[in-house]
XYZ file of N, CA, C and O in Angstrom:
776
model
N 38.369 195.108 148.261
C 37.379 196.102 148.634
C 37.563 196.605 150.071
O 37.532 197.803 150.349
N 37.738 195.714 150.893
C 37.829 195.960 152.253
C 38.983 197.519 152.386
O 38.730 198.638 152.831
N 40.345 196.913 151.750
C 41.259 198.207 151.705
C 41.099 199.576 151.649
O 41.526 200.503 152.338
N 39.876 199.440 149.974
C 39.638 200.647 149.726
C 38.650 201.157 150.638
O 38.609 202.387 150.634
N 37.643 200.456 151.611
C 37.354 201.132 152.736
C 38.162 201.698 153.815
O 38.196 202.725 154.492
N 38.541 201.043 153.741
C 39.542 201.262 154.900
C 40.425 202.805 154.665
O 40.643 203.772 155.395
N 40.790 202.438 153.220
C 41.699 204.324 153.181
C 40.800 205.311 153.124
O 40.975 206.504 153.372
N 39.464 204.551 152.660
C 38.386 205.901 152.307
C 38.322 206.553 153.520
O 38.464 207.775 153.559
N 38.090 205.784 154.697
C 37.726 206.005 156.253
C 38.800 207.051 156.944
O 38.607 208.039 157.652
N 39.932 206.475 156.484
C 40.611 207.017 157.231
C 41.354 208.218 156.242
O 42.313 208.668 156.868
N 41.253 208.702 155.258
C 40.809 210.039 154.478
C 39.726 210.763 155.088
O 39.979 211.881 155.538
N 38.648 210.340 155.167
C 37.562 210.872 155.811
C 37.773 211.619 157.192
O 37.012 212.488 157.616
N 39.052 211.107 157.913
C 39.216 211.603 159.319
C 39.821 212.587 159.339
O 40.042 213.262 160.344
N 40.420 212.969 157.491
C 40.790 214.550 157.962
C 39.658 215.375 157.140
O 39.834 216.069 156.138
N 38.573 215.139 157.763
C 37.732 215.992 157.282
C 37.107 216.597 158.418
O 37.553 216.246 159.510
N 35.959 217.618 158.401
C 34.947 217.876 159.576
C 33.889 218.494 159.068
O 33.768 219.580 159.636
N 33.012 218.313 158.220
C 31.829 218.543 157.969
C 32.103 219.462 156.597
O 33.152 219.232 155.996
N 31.207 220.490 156.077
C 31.560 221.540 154.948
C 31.084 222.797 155.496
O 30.409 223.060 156.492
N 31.766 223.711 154.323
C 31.561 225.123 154.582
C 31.064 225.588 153.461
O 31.579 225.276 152.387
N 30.046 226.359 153.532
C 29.628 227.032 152.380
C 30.742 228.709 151.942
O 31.337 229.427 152.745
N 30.675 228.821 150.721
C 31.682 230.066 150.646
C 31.404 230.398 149.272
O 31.818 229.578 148.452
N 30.843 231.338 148.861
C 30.429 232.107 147.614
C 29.713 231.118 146.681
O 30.045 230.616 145.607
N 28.608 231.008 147.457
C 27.538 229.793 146.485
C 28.443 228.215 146.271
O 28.287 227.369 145.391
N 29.132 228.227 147.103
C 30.171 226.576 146.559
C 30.317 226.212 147.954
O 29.858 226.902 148.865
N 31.040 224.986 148.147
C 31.146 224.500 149.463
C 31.915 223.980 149.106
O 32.000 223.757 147.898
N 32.955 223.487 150.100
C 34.011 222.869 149.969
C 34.264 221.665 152.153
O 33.818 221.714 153.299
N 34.915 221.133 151.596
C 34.787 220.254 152.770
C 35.691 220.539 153.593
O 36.759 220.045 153.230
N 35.791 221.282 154.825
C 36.382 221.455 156.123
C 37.522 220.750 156.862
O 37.181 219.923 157.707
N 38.755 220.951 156.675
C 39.708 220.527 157.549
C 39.503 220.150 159.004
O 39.019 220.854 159.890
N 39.971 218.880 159.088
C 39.857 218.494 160.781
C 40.942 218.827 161.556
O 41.535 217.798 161.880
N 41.430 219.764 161.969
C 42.479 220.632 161.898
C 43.195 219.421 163.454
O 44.288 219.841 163.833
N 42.904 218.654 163.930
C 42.814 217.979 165.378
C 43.160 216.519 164.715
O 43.004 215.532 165.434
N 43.610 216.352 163.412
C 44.227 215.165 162.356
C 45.485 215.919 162.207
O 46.499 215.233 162.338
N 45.682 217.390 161.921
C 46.670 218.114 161.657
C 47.724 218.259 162.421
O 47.381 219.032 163.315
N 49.416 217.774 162.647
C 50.283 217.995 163.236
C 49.882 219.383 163.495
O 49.151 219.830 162.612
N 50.182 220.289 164.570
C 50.356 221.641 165.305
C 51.306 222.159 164.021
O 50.855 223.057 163.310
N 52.186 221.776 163.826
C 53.286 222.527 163.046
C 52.909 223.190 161.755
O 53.350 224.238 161.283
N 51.907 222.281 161.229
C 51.632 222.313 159.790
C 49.862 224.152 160.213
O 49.504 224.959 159.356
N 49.577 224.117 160.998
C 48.919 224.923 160.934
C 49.231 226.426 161.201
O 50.087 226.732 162.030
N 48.641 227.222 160.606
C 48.706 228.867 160.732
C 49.077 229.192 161.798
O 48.628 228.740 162.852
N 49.955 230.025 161.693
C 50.326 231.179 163.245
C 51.183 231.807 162.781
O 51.826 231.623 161.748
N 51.240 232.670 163.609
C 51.971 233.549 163.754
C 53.851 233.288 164.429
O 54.202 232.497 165.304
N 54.370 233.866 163.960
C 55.935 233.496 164.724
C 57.078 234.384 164.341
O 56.945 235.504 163.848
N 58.139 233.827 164.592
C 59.101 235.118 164.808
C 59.792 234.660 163.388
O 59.967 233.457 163.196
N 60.169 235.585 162.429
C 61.042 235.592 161.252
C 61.180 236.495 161.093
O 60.533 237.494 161.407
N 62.970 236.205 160.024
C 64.075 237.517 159.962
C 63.741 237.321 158.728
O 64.097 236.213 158.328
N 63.009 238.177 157.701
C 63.668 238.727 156.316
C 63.793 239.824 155.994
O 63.113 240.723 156.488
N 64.791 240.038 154.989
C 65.277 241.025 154.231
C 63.773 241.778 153.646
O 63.707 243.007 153.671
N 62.443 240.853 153.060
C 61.601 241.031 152.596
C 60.892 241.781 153.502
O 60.860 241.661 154.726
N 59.943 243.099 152.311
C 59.052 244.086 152.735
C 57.853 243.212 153.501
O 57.580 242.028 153.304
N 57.261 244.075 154.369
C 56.051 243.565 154.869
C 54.900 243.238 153.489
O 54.725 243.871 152.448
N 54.540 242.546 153.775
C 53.357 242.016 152.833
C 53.415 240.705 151.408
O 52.677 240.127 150.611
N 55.328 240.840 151.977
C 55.941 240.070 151.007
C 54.924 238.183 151.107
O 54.180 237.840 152.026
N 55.242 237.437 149.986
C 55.183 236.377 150.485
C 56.753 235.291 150.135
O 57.434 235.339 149.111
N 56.963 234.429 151.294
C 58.123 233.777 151.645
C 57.425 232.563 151.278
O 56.238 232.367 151.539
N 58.119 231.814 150.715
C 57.749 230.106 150.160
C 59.070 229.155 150.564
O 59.947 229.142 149.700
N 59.346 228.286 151.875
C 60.449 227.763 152.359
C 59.966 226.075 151.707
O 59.230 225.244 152.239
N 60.434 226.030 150.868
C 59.809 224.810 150.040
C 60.877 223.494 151.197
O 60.555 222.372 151.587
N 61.889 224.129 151.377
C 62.960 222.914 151.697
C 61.563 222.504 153.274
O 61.083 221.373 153.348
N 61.310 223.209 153.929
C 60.815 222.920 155.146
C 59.189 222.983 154.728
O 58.649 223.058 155.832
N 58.428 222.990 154.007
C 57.648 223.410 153.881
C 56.552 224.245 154.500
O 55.560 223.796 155.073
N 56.890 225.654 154.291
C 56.122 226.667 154.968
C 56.047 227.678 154.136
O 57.025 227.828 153.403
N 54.786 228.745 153.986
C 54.942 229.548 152.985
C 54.989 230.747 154.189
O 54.794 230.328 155.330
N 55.213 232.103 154.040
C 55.225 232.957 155.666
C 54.774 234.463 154.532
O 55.324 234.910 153.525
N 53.217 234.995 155.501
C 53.040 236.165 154.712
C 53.859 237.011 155.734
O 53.889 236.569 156.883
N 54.524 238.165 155.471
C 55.744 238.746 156.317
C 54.624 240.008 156.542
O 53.841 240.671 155.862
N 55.174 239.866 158.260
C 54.228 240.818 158.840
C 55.901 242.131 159.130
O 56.863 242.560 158.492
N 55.337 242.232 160.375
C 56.029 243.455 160.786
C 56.839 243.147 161.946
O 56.434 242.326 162.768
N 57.811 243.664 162.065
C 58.753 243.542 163.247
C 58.839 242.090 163.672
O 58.145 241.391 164.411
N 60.102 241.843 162.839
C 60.495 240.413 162.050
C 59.079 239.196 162.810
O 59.129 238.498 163.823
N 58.089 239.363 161.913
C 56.843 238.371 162.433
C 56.498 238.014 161.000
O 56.541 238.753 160.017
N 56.225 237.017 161.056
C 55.407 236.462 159.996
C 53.812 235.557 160.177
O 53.669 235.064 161.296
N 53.013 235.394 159.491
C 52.021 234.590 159.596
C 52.531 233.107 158.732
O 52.892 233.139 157.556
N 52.495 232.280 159.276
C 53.146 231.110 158.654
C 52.036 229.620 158.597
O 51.399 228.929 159.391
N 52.248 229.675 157.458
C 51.118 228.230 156.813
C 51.758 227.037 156.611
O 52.986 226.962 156.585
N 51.007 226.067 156.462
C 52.093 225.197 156.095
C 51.456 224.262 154.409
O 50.337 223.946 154.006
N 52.711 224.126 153.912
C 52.392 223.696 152.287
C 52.677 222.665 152.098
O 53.481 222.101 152.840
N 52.146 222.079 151.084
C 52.565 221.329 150.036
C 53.589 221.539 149.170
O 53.492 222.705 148.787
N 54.604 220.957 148.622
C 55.362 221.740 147.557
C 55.583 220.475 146.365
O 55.140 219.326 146.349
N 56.266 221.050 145.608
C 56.604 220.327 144.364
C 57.513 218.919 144.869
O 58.398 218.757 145.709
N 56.551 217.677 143.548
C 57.856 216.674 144.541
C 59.296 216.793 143.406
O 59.638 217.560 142.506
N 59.768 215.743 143.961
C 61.316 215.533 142.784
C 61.284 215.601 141.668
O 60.864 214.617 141.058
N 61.621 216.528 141.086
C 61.900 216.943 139.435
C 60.865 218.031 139.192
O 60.691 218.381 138.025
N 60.152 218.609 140.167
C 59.042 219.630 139.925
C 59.009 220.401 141.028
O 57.940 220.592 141.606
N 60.318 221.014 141.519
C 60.678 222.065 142.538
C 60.741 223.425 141.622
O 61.075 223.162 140.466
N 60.593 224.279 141.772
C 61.441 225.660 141.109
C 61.749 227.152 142.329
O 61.266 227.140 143.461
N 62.195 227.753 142.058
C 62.501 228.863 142.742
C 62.782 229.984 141.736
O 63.165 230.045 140.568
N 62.361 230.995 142.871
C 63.295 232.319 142.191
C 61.858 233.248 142.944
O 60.996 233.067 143.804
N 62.406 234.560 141.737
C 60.759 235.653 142.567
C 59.754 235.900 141.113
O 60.307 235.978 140.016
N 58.720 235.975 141.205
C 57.444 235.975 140.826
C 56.624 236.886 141.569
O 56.642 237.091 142.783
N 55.631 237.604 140.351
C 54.555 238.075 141.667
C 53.072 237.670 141.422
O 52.857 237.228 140.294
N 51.816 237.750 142.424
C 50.553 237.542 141.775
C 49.916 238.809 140.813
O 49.813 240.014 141.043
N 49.542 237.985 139.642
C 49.234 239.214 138.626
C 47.786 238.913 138.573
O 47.016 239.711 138.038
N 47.250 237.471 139.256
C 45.865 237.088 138.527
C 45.514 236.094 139.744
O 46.167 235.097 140.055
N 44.571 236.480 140.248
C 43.323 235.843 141.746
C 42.130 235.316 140.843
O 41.710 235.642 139.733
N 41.743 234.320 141.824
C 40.604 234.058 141.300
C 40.051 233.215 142.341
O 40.761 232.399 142.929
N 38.762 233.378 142.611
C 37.372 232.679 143.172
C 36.685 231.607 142.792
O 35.665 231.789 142.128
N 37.082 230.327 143.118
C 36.463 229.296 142.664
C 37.337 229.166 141.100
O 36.738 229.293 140.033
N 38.327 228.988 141.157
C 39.250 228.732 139.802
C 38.938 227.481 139.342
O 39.232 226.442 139.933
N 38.070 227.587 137.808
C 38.529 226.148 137.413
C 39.885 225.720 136.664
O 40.608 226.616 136.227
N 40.225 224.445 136.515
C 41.349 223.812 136.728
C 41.052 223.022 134.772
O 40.182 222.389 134.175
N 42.795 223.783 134.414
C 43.362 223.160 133.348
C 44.462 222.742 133.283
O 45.537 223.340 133.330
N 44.207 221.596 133.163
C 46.128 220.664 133.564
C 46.538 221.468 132.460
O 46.012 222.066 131.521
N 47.959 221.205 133.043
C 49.043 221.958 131.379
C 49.457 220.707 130.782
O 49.584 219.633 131.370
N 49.668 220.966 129.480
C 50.037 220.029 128.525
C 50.701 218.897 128.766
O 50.474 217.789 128.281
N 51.818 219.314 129.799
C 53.107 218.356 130.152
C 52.624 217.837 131.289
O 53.446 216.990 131.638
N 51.306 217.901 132.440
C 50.633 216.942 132.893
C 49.964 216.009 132.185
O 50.265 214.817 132.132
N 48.733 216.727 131.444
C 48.762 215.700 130.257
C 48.960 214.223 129.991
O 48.381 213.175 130.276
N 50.151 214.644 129.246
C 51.076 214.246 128.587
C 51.872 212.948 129.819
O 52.523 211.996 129.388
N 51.695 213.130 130.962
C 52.458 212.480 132.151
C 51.098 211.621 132.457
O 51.282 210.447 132.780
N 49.626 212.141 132.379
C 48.457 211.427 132.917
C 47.721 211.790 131.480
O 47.173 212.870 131.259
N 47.777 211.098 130.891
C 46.594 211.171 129.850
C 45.430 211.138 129.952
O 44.683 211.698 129.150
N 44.843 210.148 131.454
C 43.433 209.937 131.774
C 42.648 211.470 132.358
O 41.442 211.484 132.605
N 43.284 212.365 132.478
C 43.554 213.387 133.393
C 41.790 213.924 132.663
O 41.449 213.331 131.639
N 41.021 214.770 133.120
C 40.034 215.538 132.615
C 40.762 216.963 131.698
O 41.842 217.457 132.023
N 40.077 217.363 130.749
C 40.538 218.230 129.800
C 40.250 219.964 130.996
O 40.957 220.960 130.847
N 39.484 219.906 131.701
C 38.966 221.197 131.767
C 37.974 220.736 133.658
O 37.980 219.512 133.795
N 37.626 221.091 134.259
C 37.186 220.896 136.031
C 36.627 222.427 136.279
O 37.370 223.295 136.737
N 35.458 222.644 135.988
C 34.690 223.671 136.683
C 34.867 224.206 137.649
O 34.994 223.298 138.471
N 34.986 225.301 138.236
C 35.651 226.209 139.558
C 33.963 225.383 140.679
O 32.815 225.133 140.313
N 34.539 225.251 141.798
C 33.360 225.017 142.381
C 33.053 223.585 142.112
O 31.951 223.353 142.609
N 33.656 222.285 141.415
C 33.450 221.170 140.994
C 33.662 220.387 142.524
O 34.122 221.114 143.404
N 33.472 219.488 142.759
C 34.335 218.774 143.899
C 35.399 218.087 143.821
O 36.035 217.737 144.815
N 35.824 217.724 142.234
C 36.942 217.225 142.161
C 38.085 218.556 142.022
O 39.311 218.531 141.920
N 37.303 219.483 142.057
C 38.537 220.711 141.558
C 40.107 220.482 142.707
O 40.098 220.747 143.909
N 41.275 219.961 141.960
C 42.368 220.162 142.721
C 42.849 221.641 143.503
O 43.674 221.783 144.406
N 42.002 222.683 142.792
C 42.512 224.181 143.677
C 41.865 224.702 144.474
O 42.219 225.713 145.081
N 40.539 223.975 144.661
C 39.916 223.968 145.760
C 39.390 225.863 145.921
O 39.350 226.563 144.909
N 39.197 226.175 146.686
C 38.338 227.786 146.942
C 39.095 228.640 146.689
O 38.628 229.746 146.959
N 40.321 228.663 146.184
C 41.009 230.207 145.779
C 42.274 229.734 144.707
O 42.761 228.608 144.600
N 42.590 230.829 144.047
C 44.060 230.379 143.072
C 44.614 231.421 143.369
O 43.813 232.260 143.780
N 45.847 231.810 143.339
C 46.803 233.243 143.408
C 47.593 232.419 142.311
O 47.906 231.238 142.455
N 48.007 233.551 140.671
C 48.735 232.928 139.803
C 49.975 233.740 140.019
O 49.897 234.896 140.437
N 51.021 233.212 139.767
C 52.848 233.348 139.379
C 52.697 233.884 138.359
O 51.971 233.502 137.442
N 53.504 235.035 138.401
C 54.064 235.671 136.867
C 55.497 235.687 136.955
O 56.080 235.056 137.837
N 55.979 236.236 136.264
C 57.750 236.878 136.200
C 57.313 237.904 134.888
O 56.603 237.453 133.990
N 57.722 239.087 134.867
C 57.912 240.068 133.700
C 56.911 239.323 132.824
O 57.323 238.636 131.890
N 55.551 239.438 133.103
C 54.481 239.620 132.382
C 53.729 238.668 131.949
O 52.680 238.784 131.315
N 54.561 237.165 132.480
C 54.100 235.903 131.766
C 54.057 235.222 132.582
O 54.972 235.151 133.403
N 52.755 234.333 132.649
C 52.200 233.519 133.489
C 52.955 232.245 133.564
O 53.110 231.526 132.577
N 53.467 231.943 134.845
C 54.977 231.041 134.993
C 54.071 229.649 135.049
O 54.607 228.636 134.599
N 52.817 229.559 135.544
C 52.501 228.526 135.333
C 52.123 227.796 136.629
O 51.557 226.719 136.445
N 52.314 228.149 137.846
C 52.720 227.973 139.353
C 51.556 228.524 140.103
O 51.214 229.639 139.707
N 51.034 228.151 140.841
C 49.959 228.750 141.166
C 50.040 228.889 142.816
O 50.885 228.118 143.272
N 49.383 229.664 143.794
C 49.394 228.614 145.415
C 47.568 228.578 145.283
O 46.804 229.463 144.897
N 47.289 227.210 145.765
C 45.760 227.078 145.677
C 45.700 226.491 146.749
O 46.567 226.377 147.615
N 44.210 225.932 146.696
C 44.130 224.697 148.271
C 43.931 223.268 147.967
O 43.254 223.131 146.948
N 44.156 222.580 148.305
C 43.990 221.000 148.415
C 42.568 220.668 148.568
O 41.637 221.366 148.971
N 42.612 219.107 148.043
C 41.265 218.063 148.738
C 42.151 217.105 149.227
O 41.545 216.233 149.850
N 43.435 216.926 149.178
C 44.200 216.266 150.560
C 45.020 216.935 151.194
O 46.123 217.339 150.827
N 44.197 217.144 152.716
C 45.290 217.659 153.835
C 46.031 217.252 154.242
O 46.779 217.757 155.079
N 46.086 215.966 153.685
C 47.205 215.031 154.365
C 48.429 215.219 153.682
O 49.494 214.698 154.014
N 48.237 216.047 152.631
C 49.223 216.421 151.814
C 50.281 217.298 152.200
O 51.440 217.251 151.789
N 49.760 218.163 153.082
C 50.553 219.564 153.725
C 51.984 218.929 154.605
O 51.820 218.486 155.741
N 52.630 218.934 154.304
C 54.027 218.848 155.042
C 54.979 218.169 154.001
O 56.199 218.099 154.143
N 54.176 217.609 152.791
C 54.911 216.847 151.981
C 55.386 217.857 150.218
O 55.005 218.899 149.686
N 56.103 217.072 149.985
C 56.457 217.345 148.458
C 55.732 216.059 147.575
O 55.788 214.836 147.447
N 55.176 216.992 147.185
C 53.760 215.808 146.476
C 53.009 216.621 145.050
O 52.121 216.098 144.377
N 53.529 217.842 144.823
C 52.807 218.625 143.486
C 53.663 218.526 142.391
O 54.699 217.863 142.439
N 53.232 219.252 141.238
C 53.492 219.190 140.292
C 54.716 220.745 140.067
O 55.423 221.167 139.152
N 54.433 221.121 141.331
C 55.260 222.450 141.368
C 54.663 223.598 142.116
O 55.245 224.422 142.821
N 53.543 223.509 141.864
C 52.634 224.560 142.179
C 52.279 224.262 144.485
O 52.679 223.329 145.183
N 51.661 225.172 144.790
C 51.879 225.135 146.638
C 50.334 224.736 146.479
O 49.442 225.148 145.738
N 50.398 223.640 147.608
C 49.105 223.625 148.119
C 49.040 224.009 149.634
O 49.931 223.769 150.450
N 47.836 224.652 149.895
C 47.758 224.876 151.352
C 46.091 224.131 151.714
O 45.330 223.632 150.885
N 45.862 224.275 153.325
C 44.407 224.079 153.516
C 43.955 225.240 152.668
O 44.520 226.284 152.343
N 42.341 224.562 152.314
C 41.239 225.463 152.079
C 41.351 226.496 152.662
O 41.809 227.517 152.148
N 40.865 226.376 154.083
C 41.262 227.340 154.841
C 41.838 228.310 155.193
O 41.315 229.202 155.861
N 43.644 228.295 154.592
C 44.696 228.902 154.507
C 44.322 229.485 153.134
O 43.670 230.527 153.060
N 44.690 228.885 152.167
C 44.076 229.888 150.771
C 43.329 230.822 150.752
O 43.466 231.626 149.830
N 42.243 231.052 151.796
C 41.164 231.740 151.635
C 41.763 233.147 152.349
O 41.887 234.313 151.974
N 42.083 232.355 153.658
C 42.600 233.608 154.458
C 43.992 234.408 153.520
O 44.165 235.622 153.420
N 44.882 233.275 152.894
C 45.748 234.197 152.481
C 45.593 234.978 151.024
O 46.496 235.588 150.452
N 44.452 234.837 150.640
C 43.768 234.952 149.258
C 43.460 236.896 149.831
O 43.513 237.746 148.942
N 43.234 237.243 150.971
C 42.691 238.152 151.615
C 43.499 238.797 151.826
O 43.247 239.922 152.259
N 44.457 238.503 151.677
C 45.487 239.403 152.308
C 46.913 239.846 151.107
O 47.973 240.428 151.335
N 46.422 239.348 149.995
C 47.037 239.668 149.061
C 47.027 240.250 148.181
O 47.295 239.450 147.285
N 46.849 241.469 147.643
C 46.006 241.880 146.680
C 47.307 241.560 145.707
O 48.380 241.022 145.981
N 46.651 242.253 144.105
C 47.558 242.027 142.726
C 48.790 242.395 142.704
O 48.868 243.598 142.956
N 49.919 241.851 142.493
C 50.981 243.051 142.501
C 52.032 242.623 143.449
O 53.149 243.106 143.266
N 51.793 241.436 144.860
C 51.845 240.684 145.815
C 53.372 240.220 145.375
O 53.487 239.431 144.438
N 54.438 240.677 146.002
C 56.170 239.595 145.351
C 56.127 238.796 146.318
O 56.166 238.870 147.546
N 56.033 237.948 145.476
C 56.924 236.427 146.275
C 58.030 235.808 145.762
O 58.626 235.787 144.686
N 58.134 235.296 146.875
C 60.065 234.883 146.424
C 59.999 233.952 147.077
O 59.840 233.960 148.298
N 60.154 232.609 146.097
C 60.405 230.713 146.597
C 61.499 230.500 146.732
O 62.308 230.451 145.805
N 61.780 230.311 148.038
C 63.746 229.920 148.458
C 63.986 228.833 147.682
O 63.024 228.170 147.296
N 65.142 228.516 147.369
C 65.518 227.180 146.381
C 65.570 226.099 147.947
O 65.933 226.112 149.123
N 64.932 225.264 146.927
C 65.361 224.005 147.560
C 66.824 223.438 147.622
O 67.563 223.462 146.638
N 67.158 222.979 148.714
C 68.721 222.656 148.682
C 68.615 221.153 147.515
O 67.720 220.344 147.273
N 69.314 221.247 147.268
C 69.408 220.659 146.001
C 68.454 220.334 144.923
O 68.070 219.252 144.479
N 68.089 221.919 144.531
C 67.325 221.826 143.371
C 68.369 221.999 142.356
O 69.423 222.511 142.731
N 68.221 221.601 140.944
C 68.651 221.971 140.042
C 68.444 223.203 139.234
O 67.347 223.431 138.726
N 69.434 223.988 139.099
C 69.375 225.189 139.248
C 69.267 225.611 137.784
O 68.708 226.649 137.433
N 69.835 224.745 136.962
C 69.968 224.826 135.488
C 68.119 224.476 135.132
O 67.710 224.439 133.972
């Protein structure tokens, strides 16, 4: 018992109180637990990609909304761990506010104990205050970028595939994306490409 206090506590320290946000609340990043690196800013990047693009650097984990005159706004993610990387380009076809959460089959199938279905706005919801969904030519790839209930998560490869960012970050980058949004996930150096 003692243990599980002990991690509860120190989980708890990346928290800082809650925020209310479209009738739901969600619990506040202690951004001062957060390495500097892993948080939002602004910085200098070269892409080929149009302004408004979004950049997903899974190998380093950073996602970068591409500003103007090679600048980007740069977050920092979560990404897929080993055997649940993917790449290529996708765009957002489908946003949503308080998304509730349906494992896919082949989670499932990996966690059986898993809940069938998690109400948008739940507190256990894994996507936390915003979803932006992945398509390719018309079909929902399955990939989502949402937000976390562990921040401690952000710098690591720890998902199922899909990006996690802070609450925080989701929201803001939820704003700045409308439908239609290309993103393009650099391959991971040694992803399997097949």
């Amino acid at each position: 018992m003692p243990q599980a206090a002990s991690a509860n506590t120190a989980a708890n320290a990346y928290f800082n109180g809650y925020q209310d946000d479209n009738g739901f609340r969600y619990r506040r990043t202690n951004f001062n637990r957060i390495e500097p690196v892993w948080r939002r800013q602004m910085v200098k990047y070269f892409s080929p990609e149009p302004p408004g693009t979004v950049v997903v650097d899974t190998r380093n984990h950073f996602l970068y909304w591409i500003w103007e005159n090679n600048t980007a706004l740069r977050y920092g993610v979560g990404v897929g761990r080993e055997g649940f990387q993917w790449f290529g380009r996708a765009r957002i076809d489908r946003k949503a506010l308080w998304p509730r959460w349906v494992p896919p089959p082949e989670m499932l199938k990996r966690q059986p104990d898993l809940p069938r279905l998690v109400d948008g706005g739940a507190a256990d919801n894994p996507l936390g205050p915003r979803a932006l969904y992945l398509y390719r030519d018309g079909a929902d790839l399955g990939y989502r970028l949402h937000g976390t209930l562990e921040p401690w998560s952000i710098g690591r490869d720890v998902s199922s595939g899909c990006i996690r960012m802070f609450p925080e970050d989701i929201i803001d980058l939820y704003q700045r994306c409308p439908k239609g949004t290309g993103v393009l996930v650099l391959e991971h150096l040694g992803a399997n490409a097949g």
